[in-house]
Coordinates of C-alpha atoms in Angstrom, one line a residue:
X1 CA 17.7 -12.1 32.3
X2 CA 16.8 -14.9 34.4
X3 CA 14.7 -13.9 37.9
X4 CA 16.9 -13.2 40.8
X5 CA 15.1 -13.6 44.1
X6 CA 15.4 -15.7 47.1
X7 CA 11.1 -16.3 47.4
X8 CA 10.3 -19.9 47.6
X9 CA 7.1 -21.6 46.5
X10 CA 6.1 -21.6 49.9
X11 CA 6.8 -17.9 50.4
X12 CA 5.0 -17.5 47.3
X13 CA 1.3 -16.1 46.6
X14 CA -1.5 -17.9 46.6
X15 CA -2.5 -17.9 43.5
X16 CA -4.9 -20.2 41.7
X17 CA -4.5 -20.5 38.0
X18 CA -7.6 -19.4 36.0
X19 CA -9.1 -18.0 33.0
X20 CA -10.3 -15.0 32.4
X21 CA -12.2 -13.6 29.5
X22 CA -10.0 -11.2 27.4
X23 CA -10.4 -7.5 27.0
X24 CA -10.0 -5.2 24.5
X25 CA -6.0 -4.4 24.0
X26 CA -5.3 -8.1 25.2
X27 CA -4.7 -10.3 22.8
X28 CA -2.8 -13.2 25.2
X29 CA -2.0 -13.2 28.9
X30 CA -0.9 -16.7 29.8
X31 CA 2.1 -17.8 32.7
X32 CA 4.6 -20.8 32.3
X33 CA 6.4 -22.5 34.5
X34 CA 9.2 -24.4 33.4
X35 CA 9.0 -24.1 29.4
X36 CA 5.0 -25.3 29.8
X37 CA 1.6 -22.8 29.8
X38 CA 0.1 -22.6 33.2
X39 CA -2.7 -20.6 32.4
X40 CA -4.1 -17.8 31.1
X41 CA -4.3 -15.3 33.5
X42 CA -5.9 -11.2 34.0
X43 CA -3.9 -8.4 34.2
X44 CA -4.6 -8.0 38.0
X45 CA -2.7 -11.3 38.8
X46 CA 0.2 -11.0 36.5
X47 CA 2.7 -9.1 39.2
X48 CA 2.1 -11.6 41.4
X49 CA 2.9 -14.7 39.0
X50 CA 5.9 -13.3 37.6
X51 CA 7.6 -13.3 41.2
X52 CA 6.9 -16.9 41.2
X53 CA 9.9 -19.1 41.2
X54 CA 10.2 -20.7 37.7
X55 CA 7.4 -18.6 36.3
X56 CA 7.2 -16.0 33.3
X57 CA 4.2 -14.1 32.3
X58 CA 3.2 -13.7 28.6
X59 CA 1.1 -10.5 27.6
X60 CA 1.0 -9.8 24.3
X61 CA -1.4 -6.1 23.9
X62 CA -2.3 -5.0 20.4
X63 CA -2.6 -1.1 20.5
X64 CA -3.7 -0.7 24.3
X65 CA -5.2 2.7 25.7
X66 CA -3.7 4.4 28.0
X67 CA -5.5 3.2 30.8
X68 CA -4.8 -0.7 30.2
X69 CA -0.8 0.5 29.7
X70 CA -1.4 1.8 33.3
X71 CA -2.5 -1.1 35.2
X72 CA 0.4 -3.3 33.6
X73 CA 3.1 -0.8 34.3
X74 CA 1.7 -1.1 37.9
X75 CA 1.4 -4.9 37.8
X76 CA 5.3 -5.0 36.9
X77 CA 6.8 -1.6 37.9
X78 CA 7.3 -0.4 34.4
X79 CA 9.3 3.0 33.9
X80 CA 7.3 6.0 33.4
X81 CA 9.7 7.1 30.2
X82 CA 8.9 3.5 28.9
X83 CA 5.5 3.4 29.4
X84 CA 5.1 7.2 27.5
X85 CA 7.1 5.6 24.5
X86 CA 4.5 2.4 24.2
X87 CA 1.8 4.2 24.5
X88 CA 2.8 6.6 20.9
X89 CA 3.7 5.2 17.9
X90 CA 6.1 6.5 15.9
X91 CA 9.0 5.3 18.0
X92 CA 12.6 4.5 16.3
X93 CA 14.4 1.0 16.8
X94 CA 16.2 1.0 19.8
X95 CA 17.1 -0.9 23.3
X96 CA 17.2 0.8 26.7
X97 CA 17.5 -0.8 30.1
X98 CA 15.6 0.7 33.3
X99 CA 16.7 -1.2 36.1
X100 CA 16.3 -4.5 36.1
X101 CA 14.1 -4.4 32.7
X102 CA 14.8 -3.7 29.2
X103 CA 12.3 -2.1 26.6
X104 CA 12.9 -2.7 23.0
X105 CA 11.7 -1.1 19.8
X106 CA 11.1 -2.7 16.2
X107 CA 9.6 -2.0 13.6
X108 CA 7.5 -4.3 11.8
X109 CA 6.8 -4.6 7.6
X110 CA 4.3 -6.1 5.6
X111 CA 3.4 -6.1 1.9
X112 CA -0.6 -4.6 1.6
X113 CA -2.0 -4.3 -1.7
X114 CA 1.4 -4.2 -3.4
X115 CA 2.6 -1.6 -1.1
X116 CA 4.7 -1.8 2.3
X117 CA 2.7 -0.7 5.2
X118 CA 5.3 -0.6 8.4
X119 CA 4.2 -0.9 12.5
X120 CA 6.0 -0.7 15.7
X121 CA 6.7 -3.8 18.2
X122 CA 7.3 -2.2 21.8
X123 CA 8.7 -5.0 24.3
X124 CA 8.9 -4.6 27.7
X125 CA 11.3 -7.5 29.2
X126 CA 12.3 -7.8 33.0
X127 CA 12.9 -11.0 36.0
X128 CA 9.4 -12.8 35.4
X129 CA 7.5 -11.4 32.4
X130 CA 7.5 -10.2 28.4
X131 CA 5.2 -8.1 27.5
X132 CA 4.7 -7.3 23.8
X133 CA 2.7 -4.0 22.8
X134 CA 1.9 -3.8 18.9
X135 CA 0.9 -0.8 17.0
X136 CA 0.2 -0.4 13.3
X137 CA 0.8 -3.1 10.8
X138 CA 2.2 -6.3 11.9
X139 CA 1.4 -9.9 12.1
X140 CA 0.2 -11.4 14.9
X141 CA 2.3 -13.2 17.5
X142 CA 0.0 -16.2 18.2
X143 CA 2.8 -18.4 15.8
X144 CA 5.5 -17.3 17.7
X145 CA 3.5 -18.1 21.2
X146 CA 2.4 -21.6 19.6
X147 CA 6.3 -22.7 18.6
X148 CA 7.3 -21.5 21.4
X149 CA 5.1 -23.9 23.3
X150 CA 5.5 -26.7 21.2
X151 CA 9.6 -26.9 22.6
X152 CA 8.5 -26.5 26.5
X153 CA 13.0 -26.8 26.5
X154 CA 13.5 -24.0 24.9
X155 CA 11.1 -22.0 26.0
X156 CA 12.5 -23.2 29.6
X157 CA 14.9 -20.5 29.5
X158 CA 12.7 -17.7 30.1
X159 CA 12.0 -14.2 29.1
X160 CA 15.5 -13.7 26.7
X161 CA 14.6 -16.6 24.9
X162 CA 11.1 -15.0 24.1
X163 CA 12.6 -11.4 22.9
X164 CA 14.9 -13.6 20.7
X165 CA 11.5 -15.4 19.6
X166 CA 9.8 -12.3 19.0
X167 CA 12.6 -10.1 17.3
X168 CA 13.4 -13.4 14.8
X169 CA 9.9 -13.4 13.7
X170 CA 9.8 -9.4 13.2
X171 CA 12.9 -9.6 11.0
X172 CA 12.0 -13.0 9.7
X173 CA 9.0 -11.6 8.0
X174 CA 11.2 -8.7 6.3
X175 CA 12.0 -11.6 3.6
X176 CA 8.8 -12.4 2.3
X177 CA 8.3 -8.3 1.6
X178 CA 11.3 -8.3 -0.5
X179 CA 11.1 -11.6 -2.2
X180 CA 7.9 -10.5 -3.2
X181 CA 9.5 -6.7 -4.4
X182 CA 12.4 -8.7 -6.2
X183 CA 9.9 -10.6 -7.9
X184 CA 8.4 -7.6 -9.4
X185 CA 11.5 -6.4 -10.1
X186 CA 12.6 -9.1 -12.3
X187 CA 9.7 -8.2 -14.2
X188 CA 10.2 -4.7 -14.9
X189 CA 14.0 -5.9 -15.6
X190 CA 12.2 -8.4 -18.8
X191 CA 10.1 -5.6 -19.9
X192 CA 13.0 -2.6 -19.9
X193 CA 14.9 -5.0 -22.1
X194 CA 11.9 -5.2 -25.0
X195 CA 10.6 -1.8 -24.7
X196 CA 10.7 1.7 -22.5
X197 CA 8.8 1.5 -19.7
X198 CA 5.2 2.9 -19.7
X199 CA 4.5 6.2 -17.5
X200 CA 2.6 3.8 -14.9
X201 CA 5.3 1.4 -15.0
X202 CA 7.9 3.9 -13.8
X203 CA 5.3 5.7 -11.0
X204 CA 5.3 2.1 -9.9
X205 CA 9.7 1.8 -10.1
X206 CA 9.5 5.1 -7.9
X207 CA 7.2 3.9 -5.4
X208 CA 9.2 1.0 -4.9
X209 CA 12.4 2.9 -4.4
X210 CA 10.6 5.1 -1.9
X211 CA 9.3 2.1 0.0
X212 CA 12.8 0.5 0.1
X213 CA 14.3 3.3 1.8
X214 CA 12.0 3.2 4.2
X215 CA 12.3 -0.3 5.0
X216 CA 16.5 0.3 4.5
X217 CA 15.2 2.9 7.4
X218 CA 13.3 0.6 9.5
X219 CA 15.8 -2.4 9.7
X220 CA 19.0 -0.4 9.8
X221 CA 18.2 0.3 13.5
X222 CA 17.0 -2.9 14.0
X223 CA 20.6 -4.2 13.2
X224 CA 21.6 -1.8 15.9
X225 CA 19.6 -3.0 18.4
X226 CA 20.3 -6.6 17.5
X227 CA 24.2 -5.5 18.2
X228 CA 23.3 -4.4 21.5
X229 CA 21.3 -7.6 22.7
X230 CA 24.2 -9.5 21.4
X231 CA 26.8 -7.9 23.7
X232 CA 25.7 -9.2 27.0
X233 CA 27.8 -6.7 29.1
X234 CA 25.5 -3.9 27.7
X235 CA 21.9 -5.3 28.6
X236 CA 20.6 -8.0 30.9
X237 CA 20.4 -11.2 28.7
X238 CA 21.8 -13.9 29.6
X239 CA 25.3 -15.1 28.0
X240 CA 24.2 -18.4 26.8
X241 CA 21.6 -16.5 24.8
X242 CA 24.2 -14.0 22.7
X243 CA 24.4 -16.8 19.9
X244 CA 20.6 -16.6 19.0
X245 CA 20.7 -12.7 19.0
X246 CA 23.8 -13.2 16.7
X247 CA 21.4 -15.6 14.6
X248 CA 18.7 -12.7 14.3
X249 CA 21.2 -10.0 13.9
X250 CA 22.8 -12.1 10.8
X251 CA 19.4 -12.2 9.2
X252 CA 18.6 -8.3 10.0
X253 CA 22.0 -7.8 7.8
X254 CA 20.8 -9.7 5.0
X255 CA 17.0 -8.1 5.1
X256 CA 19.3 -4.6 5.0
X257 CA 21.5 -5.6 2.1
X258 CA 18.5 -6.9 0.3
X259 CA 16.8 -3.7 0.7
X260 CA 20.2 -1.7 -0.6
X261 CA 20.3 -4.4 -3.4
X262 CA 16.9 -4.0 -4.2
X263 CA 17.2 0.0 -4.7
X264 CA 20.4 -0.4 -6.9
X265 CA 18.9 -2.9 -8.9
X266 CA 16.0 -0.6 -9.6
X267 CA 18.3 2.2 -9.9
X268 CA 19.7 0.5 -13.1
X269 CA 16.3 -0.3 -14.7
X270 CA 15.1 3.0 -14.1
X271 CA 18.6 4.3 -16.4
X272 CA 18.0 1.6 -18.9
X273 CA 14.6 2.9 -19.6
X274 CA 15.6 6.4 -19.7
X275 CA 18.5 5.1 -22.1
X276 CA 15.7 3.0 -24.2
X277 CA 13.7 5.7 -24.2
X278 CA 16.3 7.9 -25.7
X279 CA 17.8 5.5 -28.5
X280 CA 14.0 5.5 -29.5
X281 CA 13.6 8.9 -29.7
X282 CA 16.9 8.9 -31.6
X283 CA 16.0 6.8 -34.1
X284 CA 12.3 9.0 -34.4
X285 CA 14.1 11.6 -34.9
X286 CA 16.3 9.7 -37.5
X287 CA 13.9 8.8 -39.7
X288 CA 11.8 12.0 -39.7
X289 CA 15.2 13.8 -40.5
X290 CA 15.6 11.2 -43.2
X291 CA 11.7 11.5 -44.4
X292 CA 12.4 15.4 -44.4
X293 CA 15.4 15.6 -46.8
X294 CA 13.6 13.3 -49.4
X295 CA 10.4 14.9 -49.0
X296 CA 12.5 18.8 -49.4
X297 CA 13.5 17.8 -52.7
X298 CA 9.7 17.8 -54.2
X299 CA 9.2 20.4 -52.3
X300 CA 12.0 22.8 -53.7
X301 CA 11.1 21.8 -57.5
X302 CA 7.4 22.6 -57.1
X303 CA 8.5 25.7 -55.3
X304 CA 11.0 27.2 -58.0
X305 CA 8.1 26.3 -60.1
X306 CA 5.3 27.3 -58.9
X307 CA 6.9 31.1 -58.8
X308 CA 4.9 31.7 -62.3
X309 CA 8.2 33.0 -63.8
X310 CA 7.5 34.0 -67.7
X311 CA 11.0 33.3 -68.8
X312 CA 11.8 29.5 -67.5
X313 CA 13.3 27.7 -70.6
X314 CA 11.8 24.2 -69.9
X315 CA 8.3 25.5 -69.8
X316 CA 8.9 25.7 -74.2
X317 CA 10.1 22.3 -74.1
X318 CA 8.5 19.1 -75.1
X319 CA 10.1 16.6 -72.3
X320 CA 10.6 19.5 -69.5
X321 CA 8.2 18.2 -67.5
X322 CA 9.0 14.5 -68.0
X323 CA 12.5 15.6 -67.4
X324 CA 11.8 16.9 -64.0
X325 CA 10.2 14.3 -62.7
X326 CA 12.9 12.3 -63.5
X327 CA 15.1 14.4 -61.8
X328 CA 13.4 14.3 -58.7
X329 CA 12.4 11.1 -58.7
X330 CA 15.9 9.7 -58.9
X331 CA 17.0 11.9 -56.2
X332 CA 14.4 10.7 -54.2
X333 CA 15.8 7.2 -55.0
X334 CA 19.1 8.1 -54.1
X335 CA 18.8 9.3 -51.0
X336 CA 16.2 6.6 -49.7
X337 CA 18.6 4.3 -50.7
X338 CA 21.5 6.4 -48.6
X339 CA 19.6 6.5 -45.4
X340 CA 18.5 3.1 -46.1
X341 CA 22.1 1.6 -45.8
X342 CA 22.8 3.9 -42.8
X343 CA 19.7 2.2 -41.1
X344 CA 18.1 5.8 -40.4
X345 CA 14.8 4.2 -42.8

């Protein structure tokens, strides 16, 4: 999406660079000219430096009002459909093209407190400028602005090389979220294979699942709009830059099939514990049916005689009661020894 316009730097504005303290909602508003940082600018000048020759303007906003969206959709002609999207949350991952500008959705991930918090990336991309709006969890863009200076080549080639900067680092920092998830998973994997899982072990499996749909959610689109950027007869990049949107759609693919991985894998666990927790209830209930039948025949005997019957023909007899606690001891034996062998004891 490289500038098209016939001004020359004579034709151009006057404009002095300078510094300006930055206000809320602005996080960085800096020009470059040929891959290197002119200077940070304020919002007033940056319609004006974009139409430079050579030059592309840099604002990166962090959850802007309304009225700071206002002046930079004036400073650069934004759509009015665009600018109502940036300024809500909320947004799905997509790519749309007004004019000569594009505005790009993403949605950001991060891991908080063992949980995954999401946010939104809303880019604005046209002849002359990026502008980056962020909303919600996400991590700041000041590394991506700092590599991108440190190769003044690369960044040379203007706005698409920024998206592309932008968009890898969004879907670059999928992976740490579930490298960190698979290496809780492992765990739970090591513990379903000694013992069920505890009640707060399996809250925890089910909150993971939930979180990994959401995040299959988030990046799914992502892919999508990767797709798009990389077909250059769909939006305004440039052709040269189609292999470094093929790069970040390859990694959006992998952070998706990590996520549908990730969700199988606990899928299984969650089934092995259910089974574990089964096969021990099985053998519970084993060895109380086993403890029951030894324990019935005492119980019987006692009963028959404990019914105070006045004829019983062992109650005249010298070894009647020796005799019957022989009888039941040995039955006793027996059958310990039965369930023993069976492994129900």
């Amino acid at each position: 999406m490289r500038q098209v316009t016939m001004q020359t730097a004579a034709d151009a504005p006057a404009l002095q660079p300078r510094s300006e303290p930055r206000e809320p909602g602005v996080v960085a508003a800096g020009v470059y000219a040929n891959g290197r940082r002119v200077a940070d600018i304020p919002i007033e000048d940056a319609g004006a430096w974009s139409k430079r020759p050579d030059h592309v303007v840099w604002l990166g906003l962090h959850e802007p009002d309304a009225a700071l969206l206002r002046r930079v959709a004036d400073q650069f002609g934004l759509h009015e459909l665009a600018i109502e999207d940036a300024s809500k949350a909320h947004q799905q991952p997509k790519v749309e093209r007004y004019g000569d500008a594009l505005f790009v959705v993403a949605r950001t991930a991060q891991l908080v407190d063992g949980h995954i918090v999401f946010g939104e990336t809303h880019i604005f991309v046209g002849p002359g400028f990026v502008v980056s709006v962020r909303h919600g969890a996400s991590t700041s863009y000041g590394a991506v602005r700092e590599r991108c200076e440190s190769c003044p080549g690369s960044l040379a080639k203007g706005e698409d090389y920024i998206l592309y900067a932008i968009l890898d680092f969004i879907v670059d920092n999928y992976r740490p979220v579930t490298e960190s998830i698979m290496a809780e998973v492992e765990t739970l994997e090591e513990v379903v294979l000694q013992r069920p899982l505890a009640r707060h072990e399996v809250d925890r499996l089910y909150r993971l699942r939930r979180d990994l749909l959401r995040l299959r959610r988030a990046v799914g689109p992502v892919v999508d709009v990767c797709k798009r950027l990389e077909h250059v007869d769909n939006v305004a990049i440039d052709a040269e830059m189609a292999p470094l949107f093929r790069d970040v759609l390859d990694h959006a693919k992998r952070a998706e099939e990590d996520a549908d991985s990730l969700r199988e894998i606990l899928a299984f666990v969650f089934e092995a514990s259910m089974m574990a927790g089964q096969a021990q209830q099985t053998e519970i209930a084993r060895r109380l049916a086993a403890w029951a039948a030894i324990l019935a025949v005492p119980t019987a005997v006692a009963g028959i005689y404990g019914m105070n019957f006045e004829h019983m023909p062992e109650l005249k007899w010298q070894y009647g009661y020796y005799v019957v606690l022989g009888f039941i001891v040995t039955v006793c034996t027996v059958l310990y020894t039965q369930f023993r062998r069976r492994g129900w004891l």
